[in-house]
C-alpha cells in the first residue's frame, strides 16, 4: 500500500524536526568531545558571533564573499550562455566548444589559482574562480535544454519558414530557459565555494580569508562560524534560484 | 468514385487542371536498430488541386504523418519528390506559404493566444497584422481569450489557436496532422463544423490526416486510404456531398453510404497491412 502523501505543513514540520534533531546531535557530539577539538559544539561556534566586533567582521566577510560569488555566477552564466548559443547557432563549433569547456573544467582549481593571483590580482581571483566553478553546470544544463527540446517547436518554425536565427531566438531559446535557470541553481553553491577558495590565495577580505586565518591561529569555532556562513550563503542562493526555476518552469516549459 | 490505384499511380481529383501539390513516387525508410531499416513509405504518388481538401486515413503506423512531414519539408524522402506549385516544400516554406497544425497543438506556453496566432509573422520577420490576428481569433471563437495563455485554455481551445496560427499567413497549402485526434467527441464535432466554416471562407488547399472516417467524409472532397508495411496508397474515394455540410448531412443516406465505402476500403487496407506484417512477410 502506498503511504499517503503528507500535507505541506506536516512536511514542513517533519523537516523542521529532522533539522532540530541533527543540530541537537551536533551539539551533543561537540560537547562530549567525541571527535576532538576540531569538531566543536554549536554553542561554542555561536560564541564566535558573541561580540559586535566579531559579528561585524563575519558579516562584512559574508558580504564580500557573497558579492564575489554573485558576480562570479553572473560572469559564469554569461560565458556559458554565449558559448552554448554560439555552439547551437554555428553547429560546427558545437563539438569544439564542448570538448574545450570540459577540458578547462577538468583542470584542478588548486593548480591555476596561484597563477590567477598574478594575472587577475587578489581582489578579482575569488570572482574568477567563482565564475570557473559556475560556468560548467550552467553550460551542461543549458546545452541539454536546447539539445533535447521537444521537436514540435523547431518543426513549427521550420514550416513557417523561419531563419535559423529567428527560430533560435523566438522558439528554441525561450523553451530552454528553465534548463538555463536550473543550471544557475545547481551552480550557485559551487560559485560560493569558488569565491571562498579564491580568497584563500591572498584576497584581502572574505570568509575564505577568515577560514584560513582561523585555521592558522587554531581558532576552530571561528573557522566553523565562517564555514557555516558559506553554507548559509549557498543555501540562500539555491533557494532563491529554485523559486526562479519554478517560475521559469511554469511559464516556459513545454 | 472509388479508385484502386496501380502501383505508382497518382490519385488525383477528377476534372482537375494542373495540380497544386504533386507527390511522385515518394519512399521513406527509417533505421530500425540492428535489424536494418523500416520501410515507412513506398512509392506514394498523389496530386491535389488548388482549393481541394484531401483527407488521408489509414491504420496506425501506415505512415500518414510521415507523408505529411515529407510534404511539409520536415523529412527528406529517400526516393521520389514533392512539388507544391512547381516548387519544393523548402522553397514554399521559405516564402512562408505553408501552414501546419499538429495533434499536440505545439503552442508556445509563454505567449498569449494573440501572440501565438501572430507567431508566423514574427518567424517570417514581417510586421504583425493585429487586425487579422483579432479577426482570426474571433473566427475560431476565441475573441475573449486573446490575452490568455495556453495553459489557461481547454484542449479544444488550444487546437483552435493552433488552426488560427496555421492560416494566419494565408498559406498556399494547409497541413493538418490529426488536429482533433486528442479531443472528446463533442468538442471534435464542434471543431469539425468550425473547420468547415474556416475552410469555406478561405478555400485553402488542405491535407488532413485523421483516424476518423466520419470526420474525413464530412470535411473532405476526397479521402485517400493508406495501407501499412510499407505505407502505400490503397485506394481513394471522392466525396461529392454538397457544401456547406452541416451536422444534418451526417444523417443522410449518401453520407452513410460514403462512410461505409471508406470503411470497407479501410478494412481492406488493414487486412492488407496485417497480411504484409504476418509470418513470412
Short mmCIF file of C-alpha atoms in Angstrom, two decimals:
data_model
loop_
_atom_site.label_atom_id
_atom_site.label_comp_id
_atom_site.label_asym_id
_atom_site.label_seq_id
_atom_site.Cartn_x
_atom_site.Cartn_y
_atom_site.Cartn_z
CA UNK A 1 0.00 0.00 0.00
CA UNK A 2 1.34 3.45 -0.86
CA UNK A 3 1.83 5.79 2.07
CA UNK A 4 -0.44 8.81 1.92
CA UNK A 5 1.27 11.98 0.80
CA UNK A 6 1.65 14.34 3.76
CA UNK A 7 0.29 17.86 3.59
CA UNK A 8 2.51 20.94 3.21
CA UNK A 9 2.55 21.97 6.91
CA UNK A 10 3.10 18.36 8.01
CA UNK A 11 6.04 18.03 5.64
CA UNK A 12 7.50 21.31 6.90
CA UNK A 13 7.03 20.07 10.47
CA UNK A 14 8.89 16.82 9.76
CA UNK A 15 11.65 18.74 8.04
CA UNK A 16 12.00 21.11 10.99
CA UNK A 17 12.03 18.20 13.42
CA UNK A 18 14.75 16.42 11.42
CA UNK A 19 16.81 19.60 11.26
CA UNK A 20 16.40 20.17 15.01
CA UNK A 21 17.47 16.59 15.75
CA UNK A 22 20.58 16.98 13.58
CA UNK A 23 21.53 20.18 15.44
CA UNK A 24 20.95 18.50 18.80
CA UNK A 25 23.15 15.59 17.74
CA UNK A 26 25.86 18.02 16.62
CA UNK A 27 25.69 19.81 20.00
CA UNK A 28 25.91 16.52 21.89
CA UNK A 29 28.90 15.23 19.89
CA UNK A 30 30.68 18.60 20.22
CA UNK A 31 30.14 18.77 23.97
CA UNK A 32 31.23 15.17 24.50
CA UNK A 33 34.48 15.81 22.66
CA UNK A 34 33.91 12.56 20.74
CA UNK A 35 35.51 13.88 17.54
CA UNK A 36 38.13 16.04 19.27
CA UNK A 37 38.63 19.80 19.45
CA UNK A 38 38.24 20.24 15.71
CA UNK A 39 34.51 19.46 16.00
CA UNK A 40 33.18 22.00 18.49
CA UNK A 41 29.62 22.16 19.84
CA UNK A 42 27.20 24.54 18.14
CA UNK A 43 27.09 26.66 21.30
CA UNK A 44 30.88 27.09 21.05
CA UNK A 45 30.57 28.09 17.36
CA UNK A 46 27.86 30.59 18.32
CA UNK A 47 30.36 32.23 20.66
CA UNK A 48 32.24 33.37 17.55
CA UNK A 49 29.38 35.82 17.00
CA UNK A 50 29.11 36.96 20.62
CA UNK A 51 30.68 40.43 20.32
CA UNK A 52 29.58 43.19 17.93
CA UNK A 53 33.12 43.41 16.51
CA UNK A 54 33.22 39.69 15.68
CA UNK A 55 29.74 39.81 14.23
CA UNK A 56 30.67 42.78 12.07
CA UNK A 57 33.85 41.03 10.92
CA UNK A 58 31.98 37.90 9.90
CA UNK A 59 29.07 39.74 8.28
CA UNK A 60 31.39 42.01 6.32
CA UNK A 61 33.29 38.94 5.14
CA UNK A 62 29.98 37.31 4.19
CA UNK A 63 29.07 40.38 2.12
CA UNK A 64 32.44 40.24 0.40
CA UNK A 65 32.27 36.51 -0.39
CA UNK A 66 28.58 36.70 -1.35
CA UNK A 67 29.29 39.62 -3.67
CA UNK A 68 32.22 37.82 -5.32
CA UNK A 69 30.11 34.66 -5.71
CA UNK A 70 27.17 36.61 -7.21
CA UNK A 71 29.47 38.36 -9.68
CA UNK A 72 31.21 35.08 -10.48
CA UNK A 73 27.86 33.37 -11.04
CA UNK A 74 26.77 36.18 -13.34
CA UNK A 75 30.01 36.04 -15.35
CA UNK A 76 29.85 32.23 -15.48
CA UNK A 77 26.23 32.44 -16.66
CA UNK A 78 27.06 34.99 -19.38
CA UNK A 79 30.06 32.99 -20.61
CA UNK A 80 28.02 29.76 -20.65
CA UNK A 81 25.09 31.43 -22.42
CA UNK A 82 27.42 32.88 -25.06
CA UNK A 83 29.24 29.57 -25.67
CA UNK A 84 26.06 27.48 -25.80
CA UNK A 85 24.29 29.93 -28.10
CA UNK A 86 27.35 30.00 -30.38
CA UNK A 87 27.52 26.19 -30.37
CA UNK A 88 23.85 25.88 -31.35
CA UNK A 89 23.83 28.65 -33.92
CA UNK A 90 27.04 27.52 -35.61
CA UNK A 91 26.68 23.77 -35.19
CA UNK A 92 30.21 23.11 -36.49
CA UNK A 93 31.51 24.78 -33.32
CA UNK A 94 29.49 22.57 -31.00
CA UNK A 95 31.91 19.71 -30.58
CA UNK A 96 34.92 22.01 -30.19
CA UNK A 97 33.24 24.19 -27.56
CA UNK A 98 32.02 21.10 -25.73
CA UNK A 99 35.48 19.48 -25.61
CA UNK A 100 37.27 22.71 -24.69
CA UNK A 101 34.85 23.53 -21.87
CA UNK A 102 35.06 20.03 -20.43
CA UNK A 103 38.87 20.11 -20.55
CA UNK A 104 39.06 23.51 -18.85
CA UNK A 105 36.62 22.35 -16.19
CA UNK A 106 38.78 19.26 -15.53
CA UNK A 107 41.85 21.35 -14.59
CA UNK A 108 42.14 21.32 -10.77
CA UNK A 109 41.41 24.81 -9.47
CA UNK A 110 44.21 24.48 -6.97
CA UNK A 111 46.66 24.26 -9.89
CA UNK A 112 45.89 27.54 -11.55
CA UNK A 113 44.63 29.61 -8.60
CA UNK A 114 48.15 30.80 -7.65
CA UNK A 115 48.71 31.89 -11.28
CA UNK A 116 45.38 33.71 -11.23
CA UNK A 117 46.58 35.79 -8.30
CA UNK A 118 49.33 37.10 -10.57
CA UNK A 119 47.04 37.59 -13.57
CA UNK A 120 43.80 38.84 -12.00
CA UNK A 121 45.10 40.20 -8.71
CA UNK A 122 43.96 39.23 -5.22
CA UNK A 123 40.69 41.21 -5.44
CA UNK A 124 39.47 39.53 -8.64
CA UNK A 125 40.74 35.98 -8.04
CA UNK A 126 37.65 34.99 -5.97
CA UNK A 127 35.36 36.29 -8.73
CA UNK A 128 37.27 34.46 -11.47
CA UNK A 129 37.38 31.18 -9.51
CA UNK A 130 33.69 31.53 -8.73
CA UNK A 131 32.94 32.02 -12.44
CA UNK A 132 35.11 28.97 -13.24
CA UNK A 133 33.15 26.87 -10.77
CA UNK A 134 29.80 28.13 -12.08
CA UNK A 135 30.11 28.06 -15.86
CA UNK A 136 30.24 24.31 -16.40
CA UNK A 137 27.00 23.16 -14.70
CA UNK A 138 25.14 26.07 -16.31
CA UNK A 139 26.57 25.16 -19.68
CA UNK A 140 25.68 21.47 -19.40
CA UNK A 141 22.11 22.21 -18.27
CA UNK A 142 21.51 24.90 -20.91
CA UNK A 143 23.03 22.79 -23.68
CA UNK A 144 20.81 19.82 -22.73
CA UNK A 145 17.78 22.10 -22.64
CA UNK A 146 18.45 23.16 -26.21
CA UNK A 147 19.57 19.76 -27.45
CA UNK A 148 16.73 17.70 -26.03
CA UNK A 149 13.91 20.21 -26.50
CA UNK A 150 10.67 18.82 -27.96
CA UNK A 151 10.70 18.57 -31.74
CA UNK A 152 7.39 20.36 -32.29
CA UNK A 153 8.58 23.96 -31.77
CA UNK A 154 11.53 23.54 -34.12
CA UNK A 155 9.25 21.86 -36.70
CA UNK A 156 6.82 24.71 -36.39
CA UNK A 157 9.49 27.32 -37.01
CA UNK A 158 10.78 25.34 -39.97
CA UNK A 159 7.35 25.00 -41.65
CA UNK A 160 6.65 28.70 -41.14
CA UNK A 161 9.93 29.46 -42.92
CA UNK A 162 11.85 30.99 -40.00
CA UNK A 163 15.56 31.58 -40.47
CA UNK A 164 17.81 29.57 -38.08
CA UNK A 165 18.46 32.74 -36.05
CA UNK A 166 14.77 33.64 -35.74
CA UNK A 167 13.86 30.05 -34.92
CA UNK A 168 16.53 30.07 -32.21
CA UNK A 169 15.60 33.42 -30.70
CA UNK A 170 11.81 33.13 -30.91
CA UNK A 171 11.24 29.46 -30.17
CA UNK A 172 14.22 27.38 -29.03
CA UNK A 173 15.88 29.82 -26.65
CA UNK A 174 12.80 30.65 -24.55
CA UNK A 175 11.90 26.94 -24.43
CA UNK A 176 15.37 26.21 -22.96
CA UNK A 177 15.14 28.96 -20.33
CA UNK A 178 14.02 26.62 -17.50
CA UNK A 179 17.10 24.46 -18.13
CA UNK A 180 19.33 27.55 -18.01
CA UNK A 181 17.86 28.61 -14.65
CA UNK A 182 18.20 25.02 -13.43
CA UNK A 183 21.90 25.26 -14.29
CA UNK A 184 22.16 28.54 -12.34
CA UNK A 185 20.56 26.84 -9.35
CA UNK A 186 22.99 23.94 -9.49
CA UNK A 187 25.96 26.26 -9.98
CA UNK A 188 25.19 28.62 -7.07
CA UNK A 189 26.76 26.54 -4.24
CA UNK A 190 29.83 25.93 -6.42
CA UNK A 191 30.14 29.68 -7.05
CA UNK A 192 30.22 30.37 -3.29
CA UNK A 193 32.85 27.67 -2.73
CA UNK A 194 34.85 29.03 -5.68
CA UNK A 195 34.78 32.55 -4.20
CA UNK A 196 35.85 31.32 -0.74
CA UNK A 197 38.63 29.25 -2.31
CA UNK A 198 39.79 32.27 -4.31
CA UNK A 199 40.04 34.24 -1.07
CA UNK A 200 42.45 31.63 0.31
CA UNK A 201 45.03 32.69 -2.24
CA UNK A 202 45.73 36.16 -0.92
CA UNK A 203 42.46 38.11 -1.09
CA UNK A 204 42.35 40.93 1.48
CA UNK A 205 38.89 40.11 2.89
CA UNK A 206 36.15 37.48 2.83
CA UNK A 207 35.05 34.29 4.52
CA UNK A 208 37.87 32.36 2.84
CA UNK A 209 40.37 34.70 4.48
CA UNK A 210 38.75 34.17 7.90
CA UNK A 211 38.74 30.39 7.39
CA UNK A 212 42.45 30.26 6.52
CA UNK A 213 43.49 32.67 9.28
CA UNK A 214 41.34 30.80 11.84
CA UNK A 215 43.00 27.58 10.76
CA UNK A 216 46.47 29.04 11.12
CA UNK A 217 45.60 30.52 14.55
CA UNK A 218 43.72 27.40 15.70
CA UNK A 219 40.51 29.37 16.25
CA UNK A 220 38.28 26.42 15.49
CA UNK A 221 34.87 27.88 16.47
CA UNK A 222 35.55 30.94 14.31
CA UNK A 223 36.57 28.66 11.42
CA UNK A 224 33.28 26.76 11.75
CA UNK A 225 31.32 30.02 12.06
CA UNK A 226 32.77 31.25 8.75
CA UNK A 227 32.20 27.86 7.09
CA UNK A 228 28.57 27.80 8.23
CA UNK A 229 28.08 31.29 6.80
CA UNK A 230 29.35 29.91 3.45
CA UNK A 231 26.76 27.12 3.73
CA UNK A 232 24.02 29.62 4.58
CA UNK A 233 25.03 31.77 1.61
CA UNK A 234 24.96 28.75 -0.75
CA UNK A 235 21.61 27.53 0.53
CA UNK A 236 20.04 31.00 0.28
CA UNK A 237 21.18 31.33 -3.33
CA UNK A 238 19.93 27.80 -4.08
CA UNK A 239 16.52 28.51 -2.56
CA UNK A 240 16.16 31.86 -4.35
CA UNK A 241 17.11 30.33 -7.68
CA UNK A 242 14.76 27.40 -7.04
CA UNK A 243 11.91 29.89 -6.77
CA UNK A 244 13.06 31.47 -10.05
CA UNK A 245 13.31 27.99 -11.61
CA UNK A 246 9.74 27.13 -10.58
CA UNK A 247 8.54 30.36 -12.20
CA UNK A 248 10.51 29.68 -15.40
CA UNK A 249 9.21 26.11 -15.47
CA UNK A 250 5.60 27.27 -15.13
CA UNK A 251 5.94 29.94 -17.80
CA UNK A 252 8.31 28.47 -20.38
CA UNK A 253 8.36 24.67 -20.08
CA UNK A 254 6.52 22.50 -22.66
CA UNK B 1 -15.69 7.34 -57.46
CA UNK B 2 -13.63 4.63 -55.84
CA UNK B 3 -10.13 4.15 -57.07
CA UNK B 4 -7.63 1.38 -56.55
CA UNK B 5 -4.53 3.00 -57.98
CA UNK B 6 -1.97 0.90 -59.69
CA UNK B 7 1.47 0.94 -58.10
CA UNK B 8 2.92 4.36 -58.56
CA UNK B 9 -0.38 5.73 -59.79
CA UNK B 10 -1.30 9.25 -58.77
CA UNK B 11 -4.77 9.61 -57.29
CA UNK B 12 -5.99 12.99 -58.41
CA UNK B 13 -9.16 15.00 -58.14
CA UNK B 14 -11.38 14.28 -61.18
CA UNK B 15 -11.66 17.08 -63.64
CA UNK B 16 -8.82 18.99 -62.04
CA UNK B 17 -6.44 21.14 -64.06
CA UNK B 18 -2.75 21.47 -63.12
CA UNK B 19 -2.40 20.11 -59.58
CA UNK B 20 -1.09 22.38 -56.82
CA UNK B 21 0.54 19.52 -54.94
CA UNK B 22 2.28 16.71 -56.76
CA UNK B 23 3.80 13.82 -54.81
CA UNK B 24 5.68 11.45 -57.13
CA UNK B 25 6.98 8.03 -56.15
CA UNK B 26 7.90 9.05 -52.62
CA UNK B 27 9.59 6.44 -50.44
CA UNK B 28 11.00 6.73 -46.95
CA UNK B 29 12.67 4.31 -44.57
CA UNK B 30 13.96 4.71 -41.02
CA UNK B 31 16.75 2.86 -39.21
CA UNK B 32 15.41 0.06 -37.05
CA UNK B 33 18.11 -0.98 -34.58
CA UNK B 34 20.29 -3.84 -35.78
CA UNK B 35 17.52 -5.25 -37.91
CA UNK B 36 18.16 -2.86 -40.74
CA UNK B 37 15.57 -0.34 -41.87
CA UNK B 38 11.83 0.05 -41.64
CA UNK B 39 10.21 0.96 -44.94
CA UNK B 40 7.71 3.60 -43.78
CA UNK B 41 6.51 4.69 -47.21
CA UNK B 42 6.84 3.09 -50.63
CA UNK B 43 6.09 4.61 -53.99
CA UNK B 44 3.49 7.13 -52.83
CA UNK B 45 2.06 9.30 -55.58
CA UNK B 46 -0.80 11.72 -55.25
CA UNK B 47 -1.97 15.03 -56.57
CA UNK B 48 -4.07 17.79 -55.03
CA UNK B 49 -5.83 20.53 -56.96
CA UNK B 50 -5.87 24.11 -55.74
CA UNK B 51 -8.64 24.59 -53.19
CA UNK B 52 -9.12 20.87 -52.64
CA UNK B 53 -9.44 19.35 -49.18
CA UNK B 54 -8.00 15.86 -49.13
CA UNK B 55 -8.22 13.61 -46.08
CA UNK B 56 -5.73 10.80 -45.58
CA UNK B 57 -6.85 7.91 -43.44
CA UNK B 58 -5.31 4.57 -42.62
CA UNK B 59 -4.38 2.12 -39.87
CA UNK B 60 -1.87 3.17 -37.21
CA UNK B 61 1.71 3.07 -38.43
CA UNK B 62 0.83 3.36 -42.11
CA UNK B 63 2.98 6.46 -42.49
CA UNK B 64 0.28 9.16 -42.72
CA UNK B 65 2.20 11.57 -40.51
CA UNK B 66 5.47 10.74 -42.26
CA UNK B 67 3.82 11.60 -45.57
CA UNK B 68 2.65 14.93 -44.12
CA UNK B 69 6.12 15.65 -42.72
CA UNK B 70 7.65 14.97 -46.14
CA UNK B 71 5.14 17.27 -47.86
CA UNK B 72 5.90 19.92 -45.19
CA UNK B 73 9.63 19.56 -45.87
CA UNK B 74 10.33 18.32 -42.34
CA UNK B 75 11.63 14.97 -43.62
CA UNK B 76 13.54 14.32 -46.82
CA UNK B 77 12.24 11.40 -48.89
CA UNK B 78 14.64 8.60 -49.81
CA UNK B 79 13.01 8.38 -53.22
CA UNK B 80 10.68 10.49 -55.31
CA UNK B 81 9.84 14.16 -54.96
CA UNK B 82 7.23 16.60 -53.71
CA UNK B 83 6.29 19.75 -55.55
CA UNK B 84 3.94 22.47 -54.37
CA UNK B 85 3.01 24.84 -57.18
CA UNK B 86 6.10 23.63 -59.04
CA UNK B 87 8.44 24.35 -56.12
CA UNK B 88 9.90 22.20 -53.37
CA UNK B 89 8.44 22.31 -49.86
CA UNK B 90 11.56 24.11 -48.62
CA UNK B 91 11.10 26.83 -51.24
CA UNK B 92 7.43 27.21 -50.33
CA UNK B 93 8.09 27.37 -46.57
CA UNK B 94 10.88 29.90 -47.20
CA UNK B 95 8.18 32.17 -48.68
CA UNK B 96 6.03 31.47 -45.60
CA UNK B 97 3.24 29.89 -47.68
CA UNK B 98 2.82 26.66 -45.70
CA UNK B 99 0.55 26.31 -42.68
CA UNK B 100 0.57 23.42 -40.26
CA UNK B 101 -1.35 22.27 -37.19
CA UNK B 102 -0.11 19.30 -35.19
CA UNK B 103 -2.12 16.97 -32.97
CA UNK B 104 -0.35 18.27 -29.86
CA UNK B 105 -1.06 21.90 -30.98
CA UNK B 106 2.55 22.99 -30.20
CA UNK B 107 1.52 26.36 -28.81
CA UNK B 108 4.31 28.33 -27.17
CA UNK B 109 3.37 28.37 -23.48
CA UNK B 110 4.98 31.74 -22.77
CA UNK B 111 2.90 33.56 -25.39
CA UNK B 112 -0.73 34.66 -25.19
CA UNK B 113 -3.37 33.43 -27.62
CA UNK B 114 -2.96 36.54 -29.80
CA UNK B 115 0.85 36.24 -29.71
CA UNK B 116 0.65 32.54 -30.64
CA UNK B 117 -1.64 33.30 -33.58
CA UNK B 118 0.75 36.09 -34.63
CA UNK B 119 3.85 33.87 -34.26
CA UNK B 120 4.20 33.11 -38.02
CA UNK B 121 4.51 36.88 -38.66
CA UNK B 122 7.37 37.05 -36.14
CA UNK B 123 9.04 33.94 -37.55
CA UNK B 124 8.76 35.38 -41.05
CA UNK B 125 10.17 38.71 -39.88
CA UNK B 126 7.04 40.54 -41.02
CA UNK B 127 5.10 43.22 -39.14
CA UNK B 128 2.16 41.70 -37.27
CA UNK B 129 -1.25 42.42 -38.78
CA UNK B 130 -3.09 42.87 -35.49
CA UNK B 131 -6.47 43.22 -37.22
CA UNK B 132 -6.07 39.91 -38.99
CA UNK B 133 -4.95 38.24 -35.77
CA UNK B 134 -8.04 39.62 -33.99
CA UNK B 135 -10.33 38.55 -36.87
CA UNK B 136 -8.92 35.01 -36.82
CA UNK B 137 -9.23 34.81 -33.04
CA UNK B 138 -12.88 35.79 -33.45
CA UNK B 139 -13.34 33.35 -36.33
CA UNK B 140 -12.25 30.44 -34.14
CA UNK B 141 -14.36 31.71 -31.23
CA UNK B 142 -11.56 32.99 -29.02
CA UNK B 143 -12.13 36.75 -29.17
CA UNK B 144 -12.49 36.86 -25.38
CA UNK B 145 -9.33 34.85 -24.76
CA UNK B 146 -6.71 36.73 -26.78
CA UNK B 147 -4.76 37.61 -23.63
CA UNK B 148 -4.94 34.11 -22.10
CA UNK B 149 -2.01 31.74 -22.12
CA UNK B 150 -2.31 28.18 -23.46
CA UNK B 151 -2.33 26.57 -20.00
CA UNK B 152 -5.49 28.53 -19.21
CA UNK B 153 -7.34 27.04 -22.21
CA UNK B 154 -9.11 23.73 -22.79
CA UNK B 155 -7.77 21.21 -25.32
CA UNK B 156 -10.34 22.30 -27.91
CA UNK B 157 -9.49 25.97 -27.46
CA UNK B 158 -5.77 25.25 -27.85
CA UNK B 159 -6.45 23.39 -31.08
CA UNK B 160 -8.46 26.36 -32.39
CA UNK B 161 -5.50 28.63 -31.66
CA UNK B 162 -3.27 26.18 -33.49
CA UNK B 163 -5.55 26.27 -36.56
CA UNK B 164 -5.78 30.07 -36.49
CA UNK B 165 -1.99 30.22 -36.30
CA UNK B 166 -1.71 27.81 -39.25
CA UNK B 167 -3.82 30.03 -41.52
CA UNK B 168 -2.74 33.49 -40.37
CA UNK B 169 -0.31 33.99 -43.29
CA UNK B 170 -2.88 32.73 -45.82
CA UNK B 171 -0.91 29.62 -46.77
CA UNK B 172 -0.97 28.06 -50.21
CA UNK B 173 -1.19 24.67 -48.54
CA UNK B 174 -2.56 23.83 -45.11
CA UNK B 175 -1.37 20.63 -43.45
CA UNK B 176 -3.40 19.29 -40.53
CA UNK B 177 -1.89 16.31 -38.69
CA UNK B 178 -4.75 14.80 -36.68
CA UNK B 179 -5.60 18.19 -35.21
CA UNK B 180 -8.73 16.87 -33.48
CA UNK B 181 -7.32 13.47 -32.51
CA UNK B 182 -6.89 14.18 -28.80
CA UNK B 183 -10.29 15.83 -28.30
CA UNK B 184 -13.53 14.42 -26.93
CA UNK B 185 -16.32 13.65 -29.39
CA UNK B 186 -18.43 16.74 -28.64
CA UNK B 187 -15.50 19.16 -29.00
CA UNK B 188 -14.35 17.31 -32.07
CA UNK B 189 -17.74 17.70 -33.79
CA UNK B 190 -17.82 21.37 -32.86
CA UNK B 191 -14.35 21.93 -34.29
CA UNK B 192 -15.21 19.96 -37.43
CA UNK B 193 -18.01 22.42 -38.01
CA UNK B 194 -15.78 25.40 -37.30
CA UNK B 195 -13.11 23.98 -39.57
CA UNK B 196 -15.69 23.80 -42.36
CA UNK B 197 -16.60 27.46 -41.82
CA UNK B 198 -12.93 28.49 -41.84
CA UNK B 199 -12.26 26.42 -44.93
CA UNK B 200 -15.36 27.78 -46.72
CA UNK B 201 -14.15 31.32 -46.01
CA UNK B 202 -10.54 30.80 -47.09
CA UNK B 203 -10.73 27.92 -49.58
CA UNK B 204 -7.17 26.91 -48.75
CA UNK B 205 -5.84 23.69 -50.26
CA UNK B 206 -5.74 21.35 -47.29
CA UNK B 207 -4.31 17.96 -46.46
CA UNK B 208 -5.98 16.49 -43.37
CA UNK B 209 -4.59 13.44 -41.59
CA UNK B 210 -7.26 11.77 -39.48
CA UNK B 211 -8.26 8.49 -37.83
CA UNK B 212 -11.98 9.20 -38.09
CA UNK B 213 -13.86 8.00 -41.18
CA UNK B 214 -16.86 10.24 -40.35
CA UNK B 215 -14.61 13.28 -39.98
CA UNK B 216 -12.86 12.53 -43.26
CA UNK B 217 -16.16 12.15 -45.15
CA UNK B 218 -17.69 15.23 -43.53
CA UNK B 219 -14.76 17.53 -44.27
CA UNK B 220 -13.01 16.29 -47.38
CA UNK B 221 -13.53 16.48 -51.14
CA UNK B 222 -11.59 13.25 -51.45
CA UNK B 223 -10.46 10.58 -48.99
CA UNK B 224 -7.24 8.68 -49.58
CA UNK B 225 -6.91 5.38 -47.73
CA UNK B 226 -3.42 4.13 -46.88
CA UNK B 227 -2.22 0.65 -46.01
CA UNK B 228 0.82 -0.17 -43.87
CA UNK B 229 4.04 -2.22 -44.11
CA UNK B 230 5.11 -0.40 -46.13
CA UNK B 231 2.92 2.68 -46.14
CA UNK B 232 1.22 2.93 -49.52
CA UNK B 233 -1.97 4.25 -51.04
CA UNK B 234 -4.60 1.52 -51.01
CA UNK B 235 -7.46 3.43 -52.59
CA UNK B 236 -9.42 6.62 -52.67
CA UNK B 237 -12.99 7.82 -52.56
CA UNK B 238 -14.37 11.10 -53.89
CA UNK B 239 -16.87 12.83 -51.64
CA UNK B 240 -19.45 14.57 -53.84
CA UNK B 241 -21.56 15.85 -50.94
CA UNK B 242 -22.75 19.43 -51.46
CA UNK B 243 -21.29 22.22 -49.32
CA UNK B 244 -21.80 23.67 -46.82
CA UNK B 245 -22.07 20.43 -44.88
CA UNK B 246 -23.73 20.81 -41.51
CA UNK B 247 -24.37 18.08 -38.95
CA UNK B 248 -27.63 17.21 -40.72
CA UNK B 249 -25.54 15.92 -43.65
CA UNK B 250 -24.16 13.19 -41.44
CA UNK B 251 -27.67 11.72 -41.13
CA UNK B 252 -28.26 11.41 -44.90
CA UNK B 253 -28.15 8.11 -46.76
CA UNK B 254 -25.48 9.46 -49.09
CA UNK B 255 -23.20 10.32 -46.18
CA UNK B 256 -23.71 6.92 -44.58
CA UNK B 257 -23.05 5.21 -47.89
CA UNK B 258 -19.78 7.13 -48.30
CA UNK B 259 -18.77 6.30 -44.73
CA UNK B 260 -19.50 2.66 -45.50
CA UNK B 261 -17.43 2.83 -48.70
CA UNK B 262 -14.42 4.37 -46.93
CA UNK B 263 -14.79 1.92 -44.04
CA UNK B 264 -14.66 -1.01 -46.48
CA UNK B 265 -11.53 0.46 -48.08
CA UNK B 266 -10.02 0.94 -44.63
CA UNK B 267 -10.83 -2.65 -43.62
CA UNK B 268 -9.19 -3.90 -46.81
CA UNK B 269 -6.15 -1.72 -46.11
CA UNK B 270 -5.94 -3.05 -42.55
CA UNK B 271 -6.21 -6.63 -43.79
CA UNK B 272 -3.52 -5.98 -46.41
CA UNK B 273 -1.31 -4.41 -43.74
CA UNK B 274 -1.84 -7.37 -41.39
CA UNK B 275 -1.01 -9.79 -44.20
CA UNK B 276 2.13 -7.82 -45.04
CA UNK B 277 3.36 -7.88 -41.43
CA UNK B 278 2.38 -11.53 -40.85
CA UNK B 279 4.73 -14.56 -40.92
CA UNK B 280 6.83 -14.66 -43.98
CA UNK B 281 6.00 -11.07 -44.85
#
